[in-house]
Amino acid sequence: MAIAVTPADLVADLTARVRAAIGTSDPVPLHAPEFGPRERAMVTDCIDSGWVSSVGSHVDAFEAAVAEACGTEHAVATVNGTSALQIALIVAGVRPGDEVLVPALSFVATANAVCHAGAVPHFLDSSIETLGLCPLALSAHLARVAERTGNGLVNRNTGRRLAAIVPMHVFGHPVDMAALNAVAEDYGLPVVEDAAEALGSLYHDRPCGSLGQIAALSFNGNKILTTGGGGAVITSNGEWARRARHLVTTAKRPHRWAFDHDEVGYNYRLPNLNAALGVAQMEALPDRLARKRRLAGQYTKAFEGCTGATVFGEPAHCRSNHWLNALVLQDGAEVHRDAILDGLNEAGLMVRPVWNLLNRLPMFVDCPAAPLPVASDLERRIVNVPSSANLARP
């Protein structure tokens, strides 16, 4: 049954509950980075050594730490998560003119990376249980549009090859990867995880980023850990890792002095200066995850009995990193979403809506899309609330 409440009363109630969860009356950002003496020491060491660009020991150490945390054999550090996803798609076999299956409810970088690889995003619906790509909707849609031909799997409506599936773990909540991988295997499609928001999240005790053939991470300033900007391609496929490393280093063949490049490459290598920051940040990952989990619990407790919104909890068989905590507005409250956003921001609480569905952005309106009933509903209901780890109480 839809609730009957005035916008003012709803804003007041939600504001009070968010304040009770975070325990402060001060203005609060959505998600702030954390730095300490260890980060300062590592960056200073990098500056003192003179190795500040894309070659240096900190890059190697950062990549090793990322691979270990994600349960993969290889990590290739890049300048940002979008570039990492673009390279992962290319390495997985996506070619110009292909279509790549992506969730409509995602940050724009997911679709941008597909376009940077020369392909076309093909938008899919979400799951109410995970917020991410819905395996059942994917299976039903492929049954309608996919055709097996001598040139591979094609979209019978466009004639373009269907080249890959990109699940994105929204706010760090893992997609139902077992069901999704089963669909992918049935159709012979590689799975390229967009794990930009999911460092430290587990699905059936396996880290996100190790659940497909290859994945991309982000270390942007608002992520759970940051290198300022930065990303990584992660995989246990040694040949794919080798090619990714080659592509992000301008496709330059190793030589003491020769400038020998054998294909069009990209200057996407993460600088040693950023990697130094990342090494220190990776050391803090266990503590950061523990505090994020406590904060999620604080929100859950503060919103007990709330008739206007519920806190989205981690999916079954998952351990989310709780990168961003999300409220899901209940029936009757969603019509006041913009008033809620205005009211909480005016109260000093930086909150934001979920992203606009990608298929409705002007550059993507002509791209193929499945029916999107769940994603369209979630778009109207989700509000992210302050989620910095330093808001967790001991």
Short mmCIF file of C-alpha atoms in Angstrom, two decimals:
data_model
loop_
_atom_site.label_atom_id
_atom_site.label_comp_id
_atom_site.label_asym_id
_atom_site.label_seq_id
_atom_site.Cartn_x
_atom_site.Cartn_y
_atom_site.Cartn_z
CA MET A 1 0.00 0.00 0.00
CA ALA A 2 1.33 3.44 -0.92
CA ILE A 3 2.19 5.70 1.97
CA ALA A 4 0.49 9.07 2.43
CA VAL A 5 2.99 11.62 3.65
CA THR A 6 3.83 15.25 2.98
CA PRO A 7 7.20 16.03 1.42
CA ALA A 8 8.19 18.16 4.42
CA ASP A 9 7.45 15.39 6.92
CA LEU A 10 9.28 12.84 4.77
CA VAL A 11 12.34 15.06 4.45
CA ALA A 12 12.38 15.70 8.20
CA ASP A 13 12.12 12.01 9.03
CA LEU A 14 14.79 10.90 6.56
CA THR A 15 17.12 13.69 7.66
CA ALA A 16 16.77 12.68 11.30
CA ARG A 17 17.43 9.02 10.50
CA VAL A 18 20.50 9.75 8.40
CA ARG A 19 21.84 11.98 11.21
CA ALA A 20 21.18 9.20 13.72
CA ALA A 21 23.10 6.77 11.55
CA ILE A 22 26.18 8.91 11.03
CA GLY A 23 26.18 10.51 14.48
CA THR A 24 27.07 14.06 13.51
CA SER A 25 25.25 17.32 12.85
CA ASP A 26 28.08 18.67 10.67
CA PRO A 27 27.88 18.94 6.87
CA VAL A 28 28.84 15.57 5.40
CA PRO A 29 30.06 14.70 1.88
CA LEU A 30 28.82 11.65 0.02
CA HIS A 31 32.14 9.80 0.10
CA ALA A 32 35.46 11.30 1.16
CA PRO A 33 38.94 9.80 0.60
CA GLU A 34 41.19 8.98 3.56
CA PHE A 35 44.93 9.60 3.74
CA GLY A 36 47.41 9.21 6.58
CA PRO A 37 51.12 9.16 7.37
CA ARG A 38 51.71 6.00 5.35
CA GLU A 39 50.36 7.58 2.15
CA ARG A 40 52.49 10.68 2.73
CA ALA A 41 55.61 8.57 3.28
CA MET A 42 55.06 6.48 0.16
CA VAL A 43 54.44 9.48 -2.09
CA THR A 44 57.45 11.30 -0.63
CA ASP A 45 59.62 8.25 -1.29
CA CYS A 46 58.44 8.24 -4.88
CA ILE A 47 59.23 11.93 -5.33
CA ASP A 48 62.63 11.56 -3.69
CA SER A 49 63.52 8.66 -6.00
CA GLY A 50 62.65 10.63 -9.12
CA TRP A 51 60.57 7.72 -10.46
CA VAL A 52 57.22 9.45 -10.79
CA SER A 53 55.99 8.42 -14.24
CA SER A 54 54.73 5.09 -15.62
CA VAL A 55 57.78 3.01 -14.67
CA GLY A 56 58.73 2.25 -11.08
CA SER A 57 58.70 -0.27 -8.26
CA HIS A 58 55.47 1.08 -6.78
CA VAL A 59 53.54 0.18 -9.93
CA ASP A 60 54.71 -3.42 -9.62
CA ALA A 61 53.91 -3.54 -5.89
CA PHE A 62 50.48 -2.01 -6.41
CA GLU A 63 49.61 -4.47 -9.16
CA ALA A 64 50.68 -7.40 -7.00
CA ALA A 65 48.55 -6.18 -4.08
CA VAL A 66 45.51 -5.66 -6.32
CA ALA A 67 45.80 -9.11 -7.90
CA GLU A 68 46.12 -10.74 -4.48
CA ALA A 69 43.09 -8.90 -3.10
CA CYS A 70 40.98 -9.85 -6.11
CA GLY A 71 42.04 -13.48 -6.29
CA THR A 72 43.49 -13.17 -9.79
CA GLU A 73 46.93 -13.98 -11.12
CA HIS A 74 47.48 -10.68 -12.89
CA ALA A 75 46.68 -6.98 -12.54
CA VAL A 76 47.59 -4.22 -14.98
CA ALA A 77 47.33 -0.72 -13.51
CA THR A 78 45.79 2.00 -15.69
CA VAL A 79 45.05 5.70 -15.45
CA ASN A 80 41.35 5.20 -14.65
CA GLY A 81 38.59 2.63 -14.55
CA THR A 82 37.14 3.60 -17.93
CA SER A 83 40.42 2.90 -19.69
CA ALA A 84 40.73 -0.39 -17.81
CA LEU A 85 37.29 -1.48 -19.00
CA GLN A 86 38.02 -0.43 -22.56
CA ILE A 87 41.21 -2.48 -22.61
CA ALA A 88 39.50 -5.46 -20.95
CA LEU A 89 36.84 -5.42 -23.68
CA ILE A 90 39.43 -5.28 -26.47
CA VAL A 91 41.47 -8.09 -24.92
CA ALA A 92 38.30 -10.19 -24.55
CA GLY A 93 37.75 -9.96 -28.31
CA VAL A 94 35.35 -7.04 -28.73
CA ARG A 95 35.81 -5.50 -32.17
CA PRO A 96 34.60 -2.25 -33.77
CA GLY A 97 30.99 -2.62 -34.86
CA ASP A 98 30.14 -5.31 -32.29
CA GLU A 99 27.44 -5.00 -29.65
CA VAL A 100 28.20 -5.41 -25.95
CA LEU A 101 25.45 -6.30 -23.46
CA VAL A 102 25.49 -3.87 -20.51
CA PRO A 103 23.07 -2.83 -17.74
CA ALA A 104 21.03 0.30 -18.40
CA LEU A 105 21.33 1.14 -14.68
CA SER A 106 25.03 1.93 -14.43
CA PHE A 107 27.46 4.83 -14.40
CA VAL A 108 28.05 6.27 -17.87
CA ALA A 109 31.63 4.96 -17.94
CA THR A 110 30.32 1.43 -18.56
CA ALA A 111 28.78 2.43 -21.88
CA ASN A 112 31.54 4.93 -22.69
CA ALA A 113 34.16 2.19 -22.49
CA VAL A 114 32.17 0.10 -24.96
CA CYS A 115 32.10 3.04 -27.37
CA HIS A 116 35.82 3.72 -26.88
CA ALA A 117 36.41 0.14 -28.00
CA GLY A 118 34.47 0.94 -31.18
CA ALA A 119 31.44 -1.14 -30.19
CA VAL A 120 27.77 -0.38 -29.49
CA PRO A 121 26.20 -0.73 -26.02
CA HIS A 122 23.09 -2.92 -25.86
CA PHE A 123 21.12 -2.16 -22.70
CA LEU A 124 19.58 -4.71 -20.32
CA ASP A 125 17.33 -4.73 -17.26
CA SER A 126 18.30 -4.97 -13.59
CA SER A 127 17.53 -7.33 -10.73
CA ILE A 128 15.60 -6.09 -7.70
CA GLU A 129 17.72 -8.41 -5.52
CA THR A 130 21.15 -7.10 -6.58
CA LEU A 131 20.52 -3.81 -8.47
CA GLY A 132 22.83 -5.25 -11.15
CA LEU A 133 22.24 -6.99 -14.45
CA CYS A 134 19.42 -9.56 -14.20
CA PRO A 135 20.39 -13.03 -15.48
CA LEU A 136 16.74 -14.00 -16.07
CA ALA A 137 16.07 -10.86 -18.10
CA LEU A 138 19.33 -11.43 -20.00
CA SER A 139 18.37 -15.00 -20.86
CA ALA A 140 14.88 -14.03 -21.99
CA HIS A 141 16.20 -11.16 -24.11
CA LEU A 142 18.85 -13.28 -25.81
CA ALA A 143 16.22 -15.89 -26.60
CA ARG A 144 14.32 -13.14 -28.47
CA VAL A 145 17.12 -11.36 -30.31
CA ALA A 146 20.19 -13.63 -30.52
CA GLU A 147 20.83 -15.73 -33.60
CA ARG A 148 23.67 -18.24 -33.96
CA THR A 149 25.39 -17.87 -37.34
CA GLY A 150 28.60 -18.89 -39.03
CA ASN A 151 29.98 -15.50 -37.99
CA GLY A 152 29.10 -16.02 -34.36
CA LEU A 153 26.20 -14.83 -32.23
CA VAL A 154 24.41 -11.87 -33.82
CA ASN A 155 21.54 -9.57 -32.97
CA ARG A 156 18.92 -10.58 -35.55
CA ASN A 157 17.45 -7.06 -35.41
CA THR A 158 20.68 -5.21 -36.25
CA GLY A 159 22.92 -7.84 -37.81
CA ARG A 160 25.75 -6.90 -35.45
CA ARG A 161 27.79 -9.48 -33.60
CA LEU A 162 27.06 -9.85 -29.88
CA ALA A 163 30.56 -9.87 -28.41
CA ALA A 164 30.49 -9.77 -24.59
CA ILE A 165 28.44 -9.32 -21.42
CA VAL A 166 29.42 -6.65 -18.88
CA PRO A 167 27.83 -7.02 -15.43
CA MET A 168 28.41 -4.06 -13.12
CA HIS A 169 28.33 -4.57 -9.33
CA VAL A 170 26.22 -1.57 -8.30
CA PHE A 171 27.44 0.21 -5.14
CA GLY A 172 29.61 -2.87 -4.45
CA HIS A 173 26.72 -5.37 -4.36
CA PRO A 174 27.67 -8.45 -6.42
CA VAL A 175 25.57 -9.52 -9.38
CA ASP A 176 24.25 -13.10 -9.32
CA MET A 177 27.30 -14.29 -11.21
CA ALA A 178 26.59 -18.04 -11.16
CA ALA A 179 23.32 -17.53 -13.02
CA LEU A 180 24.82 -14.93 -15.33
CA ASN A 181 27.86 -17.07 -16.17
CA ALA A 182 25.53 -19.95 -17.01
CA VAL A 183 23.71 -17.79 -19.56
CA ALA A 184 27.02 -16.53 -20.94
CA GLU A 185 28.34 -20.06 -21.34
CA ASP A 186 25.18 -21.19 -23.09
CA TYR A 187 25.61 -18.44 -25.69
CA GLY A 188 29.41 -18.56 -25.84
CA LEU A 189 29.87 -14.97 -24.65
CA PRO A 190 32.84 -13.77 -22.56
CA VAL A 191 32.02 -12.04 -19.28
CA VAL A 192 33.90 -8.78 -18.63
CA GLU A 193 33.18 -7.61 -15.07
CA ASP A 194 32.81 -3.92 -14.40
CA ALA A 195 34.01 -4.20 -10.81
CA ALA A 196 34.77 -0.49 -10.53
CA GLU A 197 32.73 -0.18 -7.32
CA ALA A 198 33.30 -3.65 -5.90
CA LEU A 199 36.86 -3.94 -4.59
CA GLY A 200 36.65 -6.19 -1.52
CA SER A 201 33.14 -7.51 -2.24
CA LEU A 202 32.64 -11.28 -2.17
CA TYR A 203 30.23 -13.55 -4.03
CA HIS A 204 30.06 -17.02 -2.45
CA ASP A 205 33.41 -16.14 -0.80
CA ARG A 206 35.03 -15.30 -4.14
CA PRO A 207 36.20 -11.72 -4.79
CA CYS A 208 34.47 -9.59 -7.36
CA GLY A 209 36.80 -9.18 -10.30
CA SER A 210 37.59 -12.91 -10.36
CA LEU A 211 34.10 -14.01 -11.35
CA GLY A 212 34.37 -13.62 -15.14
CA GLN A 213 37.21 -13.99 -17.62
CA ILE A 214 38.55 -10.47 -17.08
CA ALA A 215 37.54 -7.39 -15.09
CA ALA A 216 38.11 -3.69 -14.56
CA LEU A 217 38.55 -1.80 -11.28
CA SER A 218 38.46 1.91 -10.47
CA PHE A 219 40.54 3.82 -7.93
CA ASN A 220 38.92 7.20 -8.48
CA GLY A 221 38.91 9.67 -5.59
CA ASN A 222 35.43 8.63 -4.44
CA LYS A 223 36.05 4.87 -4.41
CA ILE A 224 36.66 2.71 -1.34
CA LEU A 225 40.41 3.09 -2.01
CA THR A 226 41.98 5.71 -4.26
CA THR A 227 45.12 6.48 -6.22
CA GLY A 228 43.72 9.91 -7.07
CA GLY A 229 42.75 8.61 -10.48
CA GLY A 230 43.47 5.08 -11.54
CA GLY A 231 42.14 1.70 -12.47
CA ALA A 232 43.27 -1.84 -13.19
CA VAL A 233 42.62 -4.69 -15.57
CA ILE A 234 42.56 -7.96 -13.62
CA THR A 235 42.54 -11.50 -14.98
CA SER A 236 44.02 -14.94 -14.49
CA ASN A 237 44.56 -15.34 -18.22
CA GLY A 238 48.28 -14.77 -18.73
CA GLU A 239 48.05 -14.01 -22.45
CA TRP A 240 45.24 -11.53 -21.92
CA ALA A 241 47.23 -9.81 -19.16
CA ARG A 242 50.30 -9.63 -21.41
CA ARG A 243 48.29 -8.03 -24.21
CA ALA A 244 46.58 -5.60 -21.83
CA ARG A 245 49.95 -4.49 -20.49
CA HIS A 246 51.24 -4.08 -24.04
CA LEU A 247 48.23 -2.02 -25.16
CA VAL A 248 48.28 0.38 -22.20
CA THR A 249 52.01 1.03 -22.74
CA THR A 250 51.58 2.45 -26.27
CA ALA A 251 52.05 -1.07 -27.72
CA LYS A 252 55.81 -0.60 -27.46
CA ARG A 253 57.89 -3.74 -27.81
CA PRO A 254 60.52 -4.16 -25.06
CA HIS A 255 63.94 -2.84 -26.05
CA ARG A 256 66.69 -0.89 -24.31
CA TRP A 257 66.42 2.06 -26.68
CA ALA A 258 64.32 1.39 -29.81
CA PHE A 259 60.85 2.90 -30.33
CA ASP A 260 59.26 -0.17 -31.87
CA HIS A 261 55.45 -0.18 -31.72
CA ASP A 262 53.53 -3.00 -33.40
CA GLU A 263 49.87 -1.88 -33.18
CA VAL A 264 47.77 1.11 -32.20
CA GLY A 265 48.18 1.36 -28.45
CA TYR A 266 47.19 3.65 -25.61
CA ASN A 267 49.08 5.78 -23.12
CA TYR A 268 47.04 4.40 -20.22
CA ARG A 269 49.76 3.22 -17.81
CA LEU A 270 49.32 4.32 -14.18
CA PRO A 271 52.15 6.64 -13.02
CA ASN A 272 54.44 5.44 -10.25
CA LEU A 273 53.42 8.47 -8.16
CA ASN A 274 49.78 7.36 -8.12
CA ALA A 275 50.78 3.74 -7.54
CA ALA A 276 52.75 4.79 -4.44
CA LEU A 277 49.53 6.17 -3.01
CA GLY A 278 47.78 2.96 -4.01
CA VAL A 279 50.26 0.73 -2.19
CA ALA A 280 49.52 2.51 1.07
CA GLN A 281 45.78 2.48 0.40
CA MET A 282 45.76 -1.27 -0.29
CA GLU A 283 47.35 -1.87 3.10
CA ALA A 284 44.30 -0.21 4.66
CA LEU A 285 41.73 -2.28 2.77
CA PRO A 286 40.77 -4.72 5.57
CA ASP A 287 40.18 -1.91 8.06
CA ARG A 288 38.29 0.15 5.46
CA LEU A 289 36.00 -2.79 4.68
CA ALA A 290 35.31 -3.41 8.37
CA ARG A 291 34.35 0.21 8.98
CA LYS A 292 32.15 0.33 5.87
CA ARG A 293 30.32 -2.73 7.16
CA ARG A 294 29.76 -1.09 10.55
CA LEU A 295 28.39 2.02 8.87
CA ALA A 296 25.96 -0.07 6.83
CA GLY A 297 24.76 -1.60 10.08
CA GLN A 298 24.27 1.87 11.55
CA TYR A 299 22.03 2.81 8.63
CA THR A 300 20.05 -0.41 8.92
CA LYS A 301 19.38 0.25 12.60
CA ALA A 302 18.51 3.92 12.08
CA PHE A 303 15.93 3.08 9.42
CA GLU A 304 14.11 0.36 11.35
CA GLY A 305 10.39 1.09 11.21
CA CYS A 306 10.75 3.77 8.56
CA THR A 307 7.70 3.87 6.28
CA GLY A 308 9.27 6.11 3.64
CA ALA A 309 12.44 4.22 2.74
CA THR A 310 14.40 1.06 3.38
CA VAL A 311 18.15 0.51 3.32
CA PHE A 312 19.25 -1.75 0.49
CA GLY A 313 21.00 -4.75 2.01
CA GLU A 314 23.60 -7.04 0.54
CA PRO A 315 22.27 -9.85 -1.69
CA ALA A 316 22.13 -13.44 -0.50
CA HIS A 317 25.44 -15.33 -0.46
CA CYS A 318 27.34 -12.06 -0.78
CA ARG A 319 29.52 -9.90 1.39
CA SER A 320 29.33 -6.41 -0.07
CA ASN A 321 31.92 -3.72 0.45
CA HIS A 322 29.02 -1.25 1.00
CA TRP A 323 30.80 1.38 -1.10
CA LEU A 324 27.71 3.57 -1.19
CA ASN A 325 24.73 3.03 1.07
CA ALA A 326 21.42 3.30 -0.76
CA LEU A 327 17.90 4.09 0.35
CA VAL A 328 15.06 2.63 -1.67
CA LEU A 329 12.01 4.91 -1.47
CA GLN A 330 8.75 3.12 -0.82
CA ASP A 331 5.47 3.41 -2.77
CA GLY A 332 4.19 6.95 -2.46
CA ALA A 333 7.54 8.36 -1.36
CA GLU A 334 9.25 8.05 -4.75
CA VAL A 335 7.14 10.90 -6.16
CA HIS A 336 8.91 13.17 -3.66
CA ARG A 337 12.42 12.05 -4.61
CA ASP A 338 13.59 15.43 -5.83
CA ALA A 339 12.20 17.17 -2.75
CA ILE A 340 14.09 14.63 -0.62
CA LEU A 341 17.31 15.30 -2.53
CA ASP A 342 16.86 19.06 -2.17
CA GLY A 343 15.92 18.88 1.49
CA LEU A 344 18.74 16.61 2.63
CA ASN A 345 21.35 18.55 0.67
CA GLU A 346 20.06 21.79 2.18
CA ALA A 347 20.45 20.14 5.60
CA GLY A 348 24.15 19.58 4.90
CA LEU A 349 23.84 15.93 3.89
CA MET A 350 25.29 15.27 0.45
CA VAL A 351 22.89 12.78 -1.11
CA ARG A 352 22.35 11.95 -4.75
CA PRO A 353 20.01 9.95 -6.98
CA VAL A 354 21.08 6.89 -8.87
CA TRP A 355 22.28 7.51 -12.44
CA ASN A 356 19.88 8.31 -15.27
CA LEU A 357 19.25 5.16 -17.30
CA LEU A 358 21.95 5.04 -19.95
CA ASN A 359 19.61 4.26 -22.84
CA ARG A 360 17.90 7.63 -22.32
CA LEU A 361 21.08 9.71 -22.58
CA PRO A 362 21.23 11.55 -25.92
CA MET A 363 24.28 9.71 -27.27
CA PHE A 364 22.75 6.30 -26.57
CA VAL A 365 19.07 6.72 -27.50
CA ASP A 366 19.51 4.85 -30.78
CA CYS A 367 21.31 1.90 -29.20
CA PRO A 368 19.45 -1.42 -28.80
CA ALA A 369 17.69 -1.96 -25.48
CA ALA A 370 15.65 -4.71 -23.86
CA PRO A 371 12.50 -3.94 -21.86
CA LEU A 372 13.64 -2.16 -18.67
CA PRO A 373 10.78 -2.30 -16.12
CA VAL A 374 12.93 -2.97 -13.01
CA ALA A 375 15.69 -0.52 -13.92
CA SER A 376 13.10 2.19 -14.67
CA ASP A 377 11.47 1.65 -11.28
CA LEU A 378 14.77 1.64 -9.40
CA GLU A 379 15.83 4.85 -11.15
CA ARG A 380 12.92 6.66 -9.45
CA ARG A 381 13.50 5.17 -6.01
CA ILE A 382 17.22 5.06 -5.16
CA VAL A 383 18.91 7.75 -3.08
CA ASN A 384 22.54 7.39 -2.01
CA VAL A 385 23.46 8.71 1.44
CA PRO A 386 26.82 9.69 3.01
CA SER A 387 29.04 6.62 3.08
CA SER A 388 32.58 7.62 4.07
CA ALA A 389 34.27 4.98 6.20
CA ASN A 390 35.15 7.60 8.83
CA LEU A 391 31.46 7.82 9.71
CA ALA A 392 31.53 4.35 11.23
CA ARG A 393 31.46 4.22 15.01
CA PRO A 394 33.83 1.89 16.92
#
